[in-house]
Short mmCIF file of C-alpha atoms and ligand atoms in Angstrom, two decimals:
data_model
loop_
_atom_site.label_atom_id
_atom_site.label_comp_id
_atom_site.label_asym_id
_atom_site.label_seq_id
_atom_site.Cartn_x
_atom_site.Cartn_y
_atom_site.Cartn_z
CA UNK A 1 0.03 0.03 -0.02
CA UNK A 2 1.21 3.53 -0.77
CA UNK A 3 1.85 5.62 2.37
CA UNK A 4 -0.49 8.46 1.47
CA UNK A 5 -4.22 8.65 0.98
CA UNK A 6 -3.62 7.00 -2.38
CA UNK A 7 -3.79 3.20 -2.03
CA UNK A 8 -2.85 0.88 -4.78
CA UNK A 9 -6.55 -0.05 -5.73
CA UNK A 10 -9.37 0.49 -8.17
CA UNK A 11 -11.20 3.69 -7.85
CA UNK A 12 -14.99 3.18 -8.48
CA UNK A 13 -17.77 5.64 -8.07
CA UNK A 14 -15.59 7.85 -5.70
CA UNK A 15 -14.50 4.84 -3.55
CA UNK A 16 -11.23 2.89 -3.34
CA UNK A 17 -12.11 -0.72 -4.09
CA UNK A 18 -9.49 -3.35 -3.62
CA UNK A 19 -10.68 -5.41 -6.59
CA UNK A 20 -11.43 -9.10 -6.70
CA UNK A 21 -9.53 -10.02 -9.87
CA UNK A 22 -6.03 -11.47 -10.26
CA UNK A 23 -3.40 -9.56 -8.35
CA UNK A 24 -0.49 -7.94 -10.22
CA UNK A 25 3.00 -8.14 -8.91
CA UNK A 26 4.97 -5.01 -9.86
CA UNK A 27 8.61 -5.30 -10.88
CA UNK A 28 11.27 -2.63 -10.67
CA UNK A 29 12.91 -2.64 -14.12
CA UNK A 30 16.15 -1.33 -12.68
CA UNK A 31 16.63 -4.34 -10.42
CA UNK A 32 14.42 -6.95 -12.02
CA UNK A 33 12.93 -7.56 -8.58
CA UNK A 34 9.28 -7.43 -7.59
CA UNK A 35 8.64 -4.66 -5.10
CA UNK A 36 4.83 -4.19 -4.77
CA UNK A 37 1.50 -5.59 -5.66
CA UNK A 38 -1.88 -4.26 -6.79
CA UNK A 39 -5.24 -6.13 -6.81
CA UNK A 40 -6.81 -6.42 -10.27
CA UNK A 41 -10.38 -5.64 -11.21
CA UNK A 42 -12.59 -8.69 -11.81
CA UNK A 43 -15.36 -8.61 -14.45
CA UNK A 44 -17.78 -7.57 -11.76
CA UNK A 45 -15.50 -4.72 -10.59
CA UNK A 46 -15.35 -3.48 -14.27
CA UNK A 47 -19.13 -3.69 -14.44
CA UNK A 48 -19.41 -1.66 -11.27
CA UNK A 49 -17.02 0.95 -12.76
CA UNK A 50 -19.06 1.25 -15.88
CA UNK A 51 -22.33 1.56 -13.87
CA UNK A 52 -20.85 4.19 -11.62
CA UNK A 53 -19.84 6.11 -14.73
CA UNK A 54 -23.21 5.72 -16.21
CA UNK A 55 -24.92 6.96 -13.09
CA UNK A 56 -22.60 9.97 -12.90
CA UNK A 57 -23.24 10.76 -16.61
CA UNK A 58 -27.07 10.46 -16.09
CA UNK A 59 -26.85 13.22 -13.37
CA UNK A 60 -25.73 15.54 -16.21
CA UNK A 61 -23.54 17.27 -13.50
CA UNK A 62 -20.70 18.11 -15.97
CA UNK A 63 -22.84 18.73 -18.93
CA UNK A 64 -25.14 21.12 -17.23
CA UNK A 65 -22.35 22.87 -15.40
CA UNK A 66 -21.56 26.47 -16.47
CA UNK A 67 -18.67 25.83 -18.96
CA UNK A 68 -16.51 28.37 -17.04
CA UNK A 69 -16.88 26.20 -13.85
CA UNK A 70 -16.04 23.06 -15.89
CA UNK A 71 -12.87 24.79 -17.05
CA UNK A 72 -11.91 25.81 -13.44
CA UNK A 73 -12.60 22.13 -12.29
CA UNK A 74 -10.09 20.78 -14.90
CA UNK A 75 -7.57 23.49 -13.77
CA UNK A 76 -8.01 22.33 -10.16
CA UNK A 77 -7.25 18.74 -11.25
CA UNK A 78 -4.08 20.01 -12.92
CA UNK A 79 -3.13 21.84 -9.75
CA UNK A 80 -3.69 18.78 -7.53
CA UNK A 81 -1.55 16.61 -9.91
CA UNK A 82 1.33 19.16 -9.44
CA UNK A 83 0.89 19.04 -5.65
CA UNK A 84 1.23 15.28 -5.78
CA UNK A 85 4.30 15.44 -8.03
CA UNK A 86 6.80 14.59 -5.11
CA UNK A 87 4.81 11.42 -4.39
CA UNK A 88 4.20 10.39 -7.98
CA UNK A 89 7.67 10.80 -9.42
CA UNK A 90 9.50 8.24 -7.19
CA UNK A 91 6.79 5.63 -7.88
CA UNK A 92 6.78 6.28 -11.64
CA UNK A 93 10.59 6.01 -11.68
CA UNK A 94 10.51 2.71 -9.75
CA UNK A 95 7.79 0.87 -11.58
CA UNK A 96 8.43 2.26 -14.99
CA UNK A 97 12.34 2.43 -15.02
CA UNK A 98 12.47 5.92 -16.49
CA UNK A 99 14.76 8.67 -15.23
CA UNK A 100 13.78 11.21 -12.55
CA UNK A 101 13.94 13.95 -15.16
CA UNK A 102 11.55 12.11 -17.64
CA UNK A 103 9.17 11.31 -14.66
CA UNK A 104 8.97 14.91 -13.61
CA UNK A 105 8.28 15.85 -17.30
CA UNK A 106 5.59 13.31 -17.51
CA UNK A 107 3.87 14.61 -14.42
CA UNK A 108 4.15 18.14 -15.62
CA UNK A 109 2.75 17.14 -19.09
CA UNK A 110 -0.08 15.34 -17.38
CA UNK A 111 -1.05 18.49 -15.44
CA UNK A 112 -0.76 20.57 -18.62
CA UNK A 113 -3.31 18.24 -20.38
CA UNK A 114 -5.88 19.14 -17.81
CA UNK A 115 -5.14 22.91 -18.35
CA UNK A 116 -5.07 22.67 -22.06
CA UNK A 117 -8.51 20.95 -22.26
CA UNK A 118 -9.84 23.01 -19.36
CA UNK A 119 -9.10 26.03 -21.63
CA UNK A 120 -11.28 24.42 -24.27
CA UNK A 121 -14.09 23.31 -21.88
CA UNK A 122 -15.90 26.71 -22.22
CA UNK A 123 -15.47 26.83 -26.03
CA UNK A 124 -17.36 23.59 -26.88
CA UNK A 125 -20.21 24.64 -28.90
CA UNK A 126 -22.32 24.10 -32.00
CA UNK A 127 -23.44 26.62 -34.67
CA UNK A 128 -26.60 28.00 -36.18
CA UNK A 129 -27.45 27.03 -39.83
CA UNK A 130 -29.73 29.28 -41.85
CA UNK A 131 -32.67 27.43 -43.42
CA UNK A 132 -34.62 30.30 -44.67
CA UNK A 133 -37.78 31.90 -43.27
CA UNK A 134 -39.83 29.85 -40.83
CA UNK A 135 -36.99 27.77 -39.46
CA UNK A 136 -34.40 27.82 -36.74
CA UNK A 137 -31.64 25.29 -36.98
CA UNK A 138 -28.73 24.73 -34.58
CA UNK A 139 -26.22 22.03 -33.79
CA UNK A 140 -25.06 20.89 -30.42
CA UNK A 141 -21.79 19.02 -29.43
CA UNK A 142 -23.02 16.49 -26.91
CA UNK A 143 -20.85 14.01 -25.05
CA UNK A 144 -21.09 10.34 -25.88
CA UNK A 145 -21.60 9.14 -22.32
CA UNK A 146 -19.14 6.55 -20.92
CA UNK A 147 -15.71 6.68 -22.35
CA UNK A 148 -13.57 3.53 -21.86
CA UNK A 149 -9.97 4.14 -22.06
CA UNK A 150 -7.05 1.62 -22.21
CA UNK A 151 -3.52 2.91 -21.51
CA UNK A 152 -0.07 1.45 -22.31
CA UNK A 153 2.78 1.44 -19.87
CA UNK A 154 5.34 3.70 -21.42
CA UNK A 155 3.93 6.98 -20.48
CA UNK A 156 0.86 5.84 -18.36
CA UNK A 157 0.06 9.29 -16.75
CA UNK A 158 0.31 11.45 -19.77
CA UNK A 159 -1.32 9.07 -22.26
CA UNK A 160 -4.15 8.67 -19.70
CA UNK A 161 -4.43 12.54 -19.27
CA UNK A 162 -4.58 13.19 -22.96
CA UNK A 163 -7.90 11.16 -23.22
CA UNK A 164 -9.42 11.80 -19.70
CA UNK A 165 -9.06 15.65 -19.89
CA UNK A 166 -10.87 16.12 -23.26
CA UNK A 167 -13.44 13.52 -22.31
CA UNK A 168 -14.30 15.41 -19.10
CA UNK A 169 -14.08 18.80 -20.85
CA UNK A 170 -17.00 17.50 -23.17
CA UNK A 171 -19.00 16.18 -20.15
CA UNK A 172 -18.35 12.41 -20.56
CA UNK A 173 -17.72 10.05 -17.63
CA UNK A 174 -14.48 7.95 -17.81
CA UNK A 175 -13.48 4.44 -16.98
CA UNK A 176 -9.78 4.03 -17.54
CA UNK A 177 -7.75 0.72 -17.26
CA UNK A 178 -4.20 1.22 -16.11
CA UNK A 179 -1.40 -0.98 -17.68
CA UNK A 180 -0.44 -4.09 -15.85
CA UNK A 181 3.27 -3.38 -16.27
CA UNK A 182 3.14 0.14 -14.61
CA UNK A 183 -0.06 0.49 -12.71
CA UNK A 184 0.76 2.24 -9.57
CA UNK A 185 1.43 5.95 -10.37
CA UNK A 186 -1.95 6.16 -12.19
CA UNK A 187 -3.75 5.71 -8.79
CA UNK A 188 -2.70 9.33 -7.98
CA UNK A 189 -4.90 10.54 -10.75
CA UNK A 190 -7.86 9.38 -8.73
CA UNK A 191 -6.65 11.26 -5.60
CA UNK A 192 -6.20 14.50 -7.80
CA UNK A 193 -9.62 14.19 -9.26
CA UNK A 194 -11.21 13.62 -5.80
CA UNK A 195 -9.33 16.52 -4.23
CA UNK A 196 -10.33 18.79 -7.11
CA UNK A 197 -13.99 18.07 -6.47
CA UNK A 198 -14.82 16.12 -9.66
CA UNK A 199 -18.21 14.64 -8.90
CA UNK A 200 -17.99 10.94 -7.91
CA UNK A 201 -18.25 8.47 -10.81
CA UNK A 202 -16.98 10.76 -13.46
CA UNK A 203 -13.50 9.33 -13.09
CA UNK A 204 -13.12 5.58 -12.46
CA UNK A 205 -9.91 3.65 -12.56
CA UNK A 206 -9.58 -0.16 -12.92
CA UNK A 207 -6.47 -2.01 -12.66
CA UNK A 208 -5.85 -5.42 -14.29
CA UNK A 209 -4.60 -7.51 -17.19
CA UNK A 210 -5.67 -6.75 -20.77
CA UNK A 211 -7.17 -10.18 -21.36
CA UNK A 212 -9.52 -9.92 -18.44
CA UNK A 213 -10.15 -6.39 -17.15
CA UNK A 214 -9.40 -4.78 -20.52
CA UNK A 215 -11.56 -7.09 -22.56
CA UNK A 216 -14.38 -6.93 -19.95
CA UNK A 217 -14.21 -3.06 -20.26
CA UNK A 218 -14.27 -2.69 -23.98
CA UNK A 219 -16.88 -5.34 -24.44
CA UNK A 220 -19.18 -4.04 -21.77
CA UNK A 221 -22.54 -2.97 -23.28
CA UNK A 222 -22.57 0.17 -21.16
CA UNK A 223 -19.65 1.76 -22.87
CA UNK A 224 -20.30 4.40 -25.52
CA UNK A 225 -16.87 5.13 -26.87
CA UNK A 226 -13.41 3.61 -26.57
CA UNK A 227 -9.97 5.13 -26.68
CA UNK A 228 -7.05 2.57 -26.99
CA UNK A 229 -3.40 3.27 -27.11
CA UNK A 230 -1.14 0.31 -27.50
CA UNK A 231 0.03 -2.35 -30.07
CA UNK A 232 -1.48 -3.04 -33.43
CA UNK A 233 -2.38 -6.58 -32.39
CA UNK A 234 -4.49 -5.42 -29.44
CA UNK A 235 -5.87 -2.49 -31.40
CA UNK A 236 -7.33 -5.05 -33.84
CA UNK A 237 -9.26 -6.77 -30.92
CA UNK A 238 -10.48 -3.42 -29.72
CA UNK A 239 -11.86 -2.54 -33.09
CA UNK A 240 -13.64 -5.89 -33.36
CA UNK A 241 -15.36 -5.32 -30.07
CA UNK A 242 -16.24 -1.79 -31.02
CA UNK A 243 -17.59 -2.88 -34.38
CA UNK A 244 -19.73 -5.52 -32.55
CA UNK A 245 -21.32 -2.81 -30.53
CA UNK A 246 -21.12 -0.08 -33.27
CA UNK A 247 -19.37 2.46 -31.11
CA UNK A 248 -16.55 4.84 -32.16
CA UNK A 249 -13.01 3.93 -31.26
CA UNK A 250 -9.85 5.96 -31.40
CA UNK A 251 -6.82 3.63 -31.88
CA UNK A 252 -3.28 5.03 -31.39
CA UNK A 253 -0.96 2.24 -32.25
CA UNK A 254 2.75 1.50 -32.93
CA UNK A 255 5.29 2.91 -35.29
CA UNK A 256 8.53 2.30 -37.27
CA UNK A 257 9.28 5.97 -37.77
CA UNK A 258 11.96 7.23 -40.12
CA UNK A 259 13.99 10.40 -40.34
CA UNK A 260 15.49 11.43 -43.70
CA UNK A 261 18.77 13.23 -43.45
CA UNK A 262 19.62 15.22 -46.64
CA UNK A 263 23.20 16.04 -47.60
CA UNK A 264 23.06 19.66 -46.39
CA UNK A 265 21.87 18.84 -42.89
CA UNK A 266 23.80 20.00 -39.77
CA UNK A 267 25.36 16.56 -38.82
CA UNK A 268 25.97 17.59 -35.24
CA UNK A 269 22.37 18.49 -34.45
CA UNK A 270 21.17 15.51 -36.52
CA UNK A 271 23.23 13.30 -34.24
CA UNK A 272 21.78 14.50 -30.98
CA UNK A 273 18.32 14.82 -32.30
CA UNK A 274 18.32 11.24 -33.85
CA UNK A 275 19.94 9.79 -30.60
CA UNK A 276 17.38 11.40 -28.31
CA UNK A 277 14.69 10.35 -30.79
CA UNK A 278 15.52 6.65 -30.46
CA UNK A 279 17.17 6.32 -27.05
CA UNK A 280 14.84 8.41 -24.89
CA UNK A 281 13.16 6.15 -22.36
CA UNK A 282 15.16 3.20 -23.82
CA UNK A 283 13.40 3.49 -27.26
CA UNK A 284 9.95 2.77 -25.64
CA UNK A 285 8.14 5.67 -27.28
CA UNK A 286 5.61 5.04 -29.96
CA UNK A 287 7.06 7.89 -32.08
CA UNK A 288 10.64 6.92 -31.49
CA UNK A 289 12.83 7.51 -34.51
CA UNK A 290 13.93 3.90 -35.06
CA UNK A 291 15.20 4.45 -38.59
CA UNK A 292 17.59 7.02 -39.96
CA UNK A 293 17.76 7.28 -43.74
CA UNK A 294 20.97 9.13 -44.36
CA UNK A 295 22.30 10.59 -47.64
CA UNK A 296 25.44 8.51 -48.69
CA UNK A 297 27.64 11.59 -48.74
CA UNK A 298 27.40 12.18 -44.97
CA UNK A 299 26.34 8.73 -43.81
CA UNK A 300 29.67 7.88 -42.01
CA UNK A 301 29.92 11.42 -40.35
CA UNK A 302 26.45 11.10 -38.96
CA UNK A 303 26.93 7.64 -37.62
CA UNK A 304 30.34 8.68 -36.01
CA UNK A 305 28.64 11.65 -34.37
CA UNK A 306 25.79 9.51 -32.97
CA UNK A 307 28.21 6.94 -31.49
CA UNK A 308 30.14 9.79 -29.90
CA UNK A 309 26.84 11.13 -28.50
CA UNK A 310 26.06 7.76 -27.12
CA UNK A 311 29.44 7.30 -25.46
CA UNK A 312 28.83 10.76 -23.73
CA UNK A 313 25.88 9.39 -21.73
CA UNK A 314 25.69 6.96 -18.88
CA UNK A 315 23.52 4.01 -18.12
CA UNK A 316 21.98 3.02 -14.86
CA UNK A 317 18.75 3.29 -12.76
CA UNK A 318 16.31 6.10 -13.26
CA UNK A 319 16.60 7.01 -9.69
CA UNK A 320 20.15 8.20 -10.51
CA UNK A 321 18.92 10.15 -13.48
CA UNK A 322 21.03 8.32 -16.12
CA UNK A 323 20.05 8.91 -19.76
CA UNK A 324 20.09 5.09 -20.65
CA UNK A 325 17.61 3.41 -18.38
CA UNK A 326 16.21 -0.11 -18.31
CA UNK A 327 13.39 -1.38 -20.42
CA UNK A 328 10.07 -2.19 -18.73
CA UNK A 329 10.44 -6.06 -18.56
CA UNK A 330 12.76 -8.96 -19.37
CA UNK A 331 10.54 -9.75 -22.38
CA UNK A 332 10.82 -6.35 -23.82
CA UNK A 333 14.59 -6.34 -23.35
CA UNK A 334 14.89 -9.92 -24.85
CA UNK A 335 12.79 -8.72 -27.90
CA UNK A 336 15.05 -5.76 -28.49
CA UNK A 337 18.21 -7.92 -28.28
CA UNK A 338 16.64 -10.56 -30.46
CA UNK A 339 15.85 -7.99 -33.30
CA UNK A 340 19.39 -6.73 -33.09
CA UNK A 341 20.81 -10.26 -33.31
CA UNK A 342 18.61 -11.03 -36.35
CA UNK A 343 19.76 -7.77 -38.10
CA UNK A 344 23.44 -8.64 -37.36
CA UNK A 345 22.92 -12.14 -38.79
CA UNK A 346 21.39 -10.74 -41.89
CA UNK A 347 24.48 -8.51 -42.49
CA UNK A 348 24.13 -5.37 -40.46
CA UNK A 349 26.89 -4.09 -38.46
CA UNK A 350 26.70 -2.67 -34.90
CA UNK A 351 28.51 0.69 -34.78
CA UNK A 352 27.79 0.50 -31.06
CA UNK A 353 25.90 -1.86 -28.91
CA UNK A 354 24.07 -4.88 -30.13
CA UNK A 355 23.43 -6.77 -26.97
CA UNK A 356 22.57 -6.42 -23.37
CA UNK A 357 25.20 -4.95 -21.12
CA UNK A 358 27.31 -7.14 -18.67
CA UNK A 359 27.18 -6.43 -14.89
CA UNK A 360 23.84 -4.63 -14.56
CA UNK A 361 20.87 -6.24 -12.73
CA UNK A 362 17.55 -5.41 -14.33
CA UNK A 363 16.40 -5.14 -17.84
CA UNK A 364 18.99 -3.12 -19.57
CA UNK A 365 19.86 -3.16 -23.28
CA UNK A 366 22.94 -1.39 -24.60
CA UNK A 367 22.01 1.58 -26.89
CA UNK A 368 22.47 0.10 -30.33
CA UNK A 369 23.23 1.68 -33.72
CA UNK A 370 23.02 -0.66 -36.70
CA UNK A 371 24.49 0.30 -40.04
CA UNK A 372 24.29 -1.51 -43.27
CA UNK A 373 20.51 -2.07 -42.80
CA UNK A 374 18.57 -2.71 -45.97
CA UNK A 375 14.86 -2.13 -46.67
CA UNK A 376 14.37 -5.98 -46.92
CA UNK A 377 15.68 -6.64 -43.49
CA UNK A 378 13.23 -7.58 -40.63
CA UNK A 379 14.56 -4.80 -38.47
CA UNK A 380 13.47 -2.20 -41.04
CA UNK A 381 9.88 -3.47 -40.89
CA UNK A 382 8.93 -4.29 -37.39
CA UNK A 383 8.52 -2.23 -34.27
CA UNK A 384 11.28 -3.07 -31.71
CA UNK A 385 10.09 -0.68 -29.01
CA UNK A 386 13.68 -0.63 -27.61
CA UNK A 387 16.89 1.26 -28.00
CA UNK A 388 17.87 0.04 -31.51
CA UNK A 389 18.51 2.50 -34.26
CA UNK A 390 18.64 1.26 -37.85
CA UNK A 391 20.67 3.41 -40.29
CA UNK A 392 20.10 3.07 -44.03
CA UNK A 393 21.76 4.93 -46.90
CA UNK A 394 20.09 6.71 -49.87
CA UNK A 395 21.34 8.51 -52.93
CA UNK A 396 18.34 10.42 -54.28
CA UNK A 397 15.21 11.85 -52.47
CA UNK A 398 12.70 9.47 -54.22
CA UNK A 399 14.64 6.47 -52.88
CA UNK A 400 14.65 8.11 -49.43
CA UNK A 401 10.94 8.51 -49.55
CA UNK A 402 10.35 5.07 -50.74
CA UNK A 403 12.39 3.55 -47.79
CA UNK A 404 10.65 5.93 -45.35
CA UNK A 405 7.19 4.93 -46.55
CA UNK A 406 7.91 1.35 -47.04
CA UNK A 407 6.55 -0.13 -43.85
CA UNK A 408 2.94 -0.80 -42.73
CA UNK A 409 3.22 2.03 -40.03
CA UNK A 410 2.65 5.69 -40.35
CA UNK A 411 2.88 7.29 -36.98
CA UNK A 412 5.80 9.73 -37.09
CA UNK A 413 8.51 10.76 -39.55
CA UNK A 414 11.28 13.39 -39.82
CA UNK A 415 13.24 15.43 -42.33
CA UNK A 416 16.69 17.08 -41.63
CA UNK A 417 17.75 19.81 -44.14
CA UNK A 418 18.48 23.51 -44.28
CA UNK A 419 16.49 23.68 -47.41
CA UNK A 420 12.89 24.63 -46.40
CA UNK A 421 11.41 23.91 -49.88
CA UNK A 422 12.91 20.38 -49.76
CA UNK A 423 11.60 19.93 -46.25
CA UNK A 424 8.07 20.88 -47.38
CA UNK A 425 8.42 18.73 -50.48
CA UNK A 426 9.30 15.77 -48.31
CA UNK A 427 6.79 16.41 -45.49
CA UNK A 428 4.09 16.49 -48.09
CA UNK A 429 4.92 12.98 -49.24
CA UNK A 430 5.70 11.23 -45.99
CA UNK A 431 2.92 8.86 -45.08
CA UNK A 432 2.71 9.68 -41.38
CA UNK A 433 0.53 11.63 -39.00
CA UNK A 434 3.41 13.60 -37.74
CA UNK A 435 6.50 15.12 -39.60
CA UNK A 436 9.36 16.56 -37.45
CA UNK A 437 11.60 18.95 -39.36
CA UNK A 438 15.10 19.38 -37.97
CA UNK A 439 14.20 18.24 -34.39
CA UNK A 440 12.76 14.80 -33.48
CA UNK A 441 9.81 15.25 -30.90
CA UNK A 442 9.29 18.88 -31.83
CA UNK A 443 5.68 19.69 -30.91
CA UNK A 444 3.61 19.66 -27.58
CA UNK A 445 0.20 18.99 -26.12
CA UNK A 446 -1.20 21.65 -28.61
CA UNK A 447 -0.61 19.69 -31.73
CA UNK A 448 -2.66 16.83 -33.08
CA UNK A 449 -1.09 13.36 -32.91
CA UNK A 450 -2.05 10.03 -34.53
CA UNK A 451 -1.34 7.48 -37.22
CA UNK A 452 -1.71 6.92 -40.90
CA UNK A 453 -1.88 3.32 -42.13
CA UNK A 454 -1.52 0.55 -39.40
CA UNK A 455 -0.54 3.13 -36.87
CA UNK A 456 -4.21 3.81 -36.19
CA UNK A 457 -6.81 6.47 -36.71
CA UNK A 458 -8.46 9.35 -34.90
CA UNK A 459 -6.32 12.14 -33.47
CA UNK A 460 -5.34 12.72 -29.80
CA UNK A 461 -3.91 15.95 -28.48
CA UNK A 462 -4.69 19.38 -29.73
CA UNK A 463 -8.07 20.79 -30.65
CA UNK A 464 -8.63 17.86 -33.00
CA UNK A 465 -9.00 15.46 -30.16
CA UNK A 466 -12.27 17.06 -29.11
CA UNK A 467 -14.01 15.34 -32.07
CA UNK A 468 -13.41 12.09 -30.39
CA UNK A 469 -15.36 12.98 -27.31
CA UNK A 470 -18.62 14.75 -28.52
CA UNK A 471 -21.09 14.01 -31.17
CA UNK A 472 -23.24 16.39 -33.19
CA UNK A 473 -26.93 16.77 -32.70
CA UNK A 474 -28.84 18.85 -35.08
CA UNK A 475 -32.07 20.63 -33.94
CA UNK A 476 -34.34 21.81 -36.65
CA UNK A 477 -37.15 24.01 -35.53
CA UNK A 478 -40.20 24.97 -37.54
CA UNK A 479 -41.15 28.32 -36.05
P1 LIG B 1 -0.42 -3.67 -25.51
O1 LIG B 1 -1.27 -3.59 -26.68
O2 LIG B 1 0.15 -4.91 -25.13
O3 LIG B 1 -1.17 -3.11 -24.26
C1 LIG B 1 -1.74 -1.88 -24.24
C2 LIG B 1 -2.87 -1.89 -23.13
O4 LIG B 1 -3.92 -2.77 -23.71
C3 LIG B 1 -2.58 -2.52 -21.88
O5 LIG B 1 -3.21 -1.70 -20.90
C4 LIG B 1 -3.06 -3.95 -21.94
O6 LIG B 1 -3.47 -4.41 -20.56
C5 LIG B 1 -4.34 -3.62 -22.66
N1 LIG B 1 -4.81 -4.88 -23.35
C6 LIG B 1 -4.18 -5.99 -23.85
N2 LIG B 1 -5.01 -6.81 -24.32
C7 LIG B 1 -6.28 -6.29 -24.37
C8 LIG B 1 -7.55 -6.76 -24.73
N3 LIG B 1 -7.68 -7.93 -25.43
N4 LIG B 1 -8.58 -5.91 -24.55
C9 LIG B 1 -8.38 -4.73 -23.97
N5 LIG B 1 -7.22 -4.26 -23.43
C10 LIG B 1 -6.17 -5.07 -23.65
O7 LIG B 1 0.73 -2.51 -25.81
P2 LIG B 1 2.00 -2.16 -24.78
O8 LIG B 1 2.96 -3.23 -24.93
O9 LIG B 1 1.37 -1.88 -23.42
O10 LIG B 1 2.46 -0.87 -25.39
C11 LIG B 1 3.38 -0.73 -26.43
C12 LIG B 1 2.67 -0.47 -27.71
O11 LIG B 1 1.84 0.74 -27.61
C13 LIG B 1 3.64 -0.24 -28.90
O12 LIG B 1 3.20 -0.84 -30.01
C14 LIG B 1 3.57 1.32 -28.96
O13 LIG B 1 4.10 1.88 -30.18
C15 LIG B 1 2.19 1.61 -28.73
N6 LIG B 1 1.92 3.04 -28.22
C16 LIG B 1 1.29 3.86 -29.05
C17 LIG B 1 1.13 5.22 -28.69
C18 LIG B 1 0.42 6.21 -29.68
O14 LIG B 1 0.04 7.20 -29.22
N7 LIG B 1 0.20 5.83 -30.96
C19 LIG B 1 1.60 5.64 -27.46
C20 LIG B 1 2.22 4.74 -26.61
C21 LIG B 1 2.39 3.40 -27.11
#
């Protein structure tokens, strides 16, 4: 149990409920050892959460509230999250493996989502449509009802917040399932919502494994809309469930994102941007830049500078704020190492890394830069979700585009050049929902994010996300 008023439990209808499902043992990625436990939600706990959300929604408390008050309520949730930061950060570092710096950024980003969508909460409105004399016509943006949200483990708080905040801003009630590999820190969101005065039942948290609590949530008949962030494989199951019930679903899935480096790019800034793009949080970022497609004339220089950048960082537990931190689990680390091995066997070369480090407990993988990767190799096609960068060469821009677009994914992409017209030409042809120009991860909560192709559909973040959480009702009046 956590020391404060935040227990490791489900939060249903304003009450902490231990949950009668299978318990989850939580491991510390930095040591590989179990350090805590949380009770999972059973199917009946999930049912209770959906019913609590429905009861809250039916009171119309958020919908009928003055929009300005709804805005202030979301601002108060943001303030309560910040007040809890000193409690949240060590838990997030321990269960997730990320560095203290990244954990602080995540908590801050989480608070900012509530402020961003709080700022929109009083600007959700329809329009009046002229129909000629004798008629008045207007549209309303109305909430769906119960929003079911499934969160992955890599950024549990901020990914949860980017869907919870706009859902509440529109007046929905939320049931969110925390990820089994990093379930603890999310419990603090319930404390923040309660302290801010969110009416009971509008925020419900369930814990548990995807195959039981997750399935039970998305297939529950009382759910009106689903938001899923996670793998393509699970996304397919979510969509099948949504199709069965004919409800809308947003699916934010994986990526195999590529940055194209033209011959005129500043190789020093490319090296640090590309390294941060793949090695931040051990590569466990959906929009990680896992492929770098470099013009043949500067290929060796770019690779050398990336390797130098890597050697300038240290590896160790997130608590000590190292840049290279462990992966979430032994399975995830093994997967990254296996993909690197397969690439090496297929003819790639490790400019650095290639296998797990010696002498560290926990789930570490050495930051790996693979050169000589070709489009046909497995490593060029599949998401590793680990600290493995594939470097490919090109000689003309059409070839670079064809390599970049040659995967099933379309989440993020990048272009490095001083020539803005070339940057625009390339951005306009990259098959991805996000294009970073000259800095990987440029952007913020304010910009829309989501995938092309198998990376999913629907847009989170930015004003665009509001379309996920309200539906249009047209009212035509014969006067
Ligand atoms: P995952 O699909 O294994 O799990 C994601 C969540 O789904 C977890 O909470 C899990 O418990 C739940 N789940 C699993 N099976 C389920 C089922 N049948 N029904 C309902 N819920 C179920 O993914 P992961 O390993 O946690 O996350 C890594 C993946 O997420 C990567 O592919 C990554 O690219 C992707 N991701 C995408 C984004 C984005 O915004 N596009 C952001 C972060 C992560």
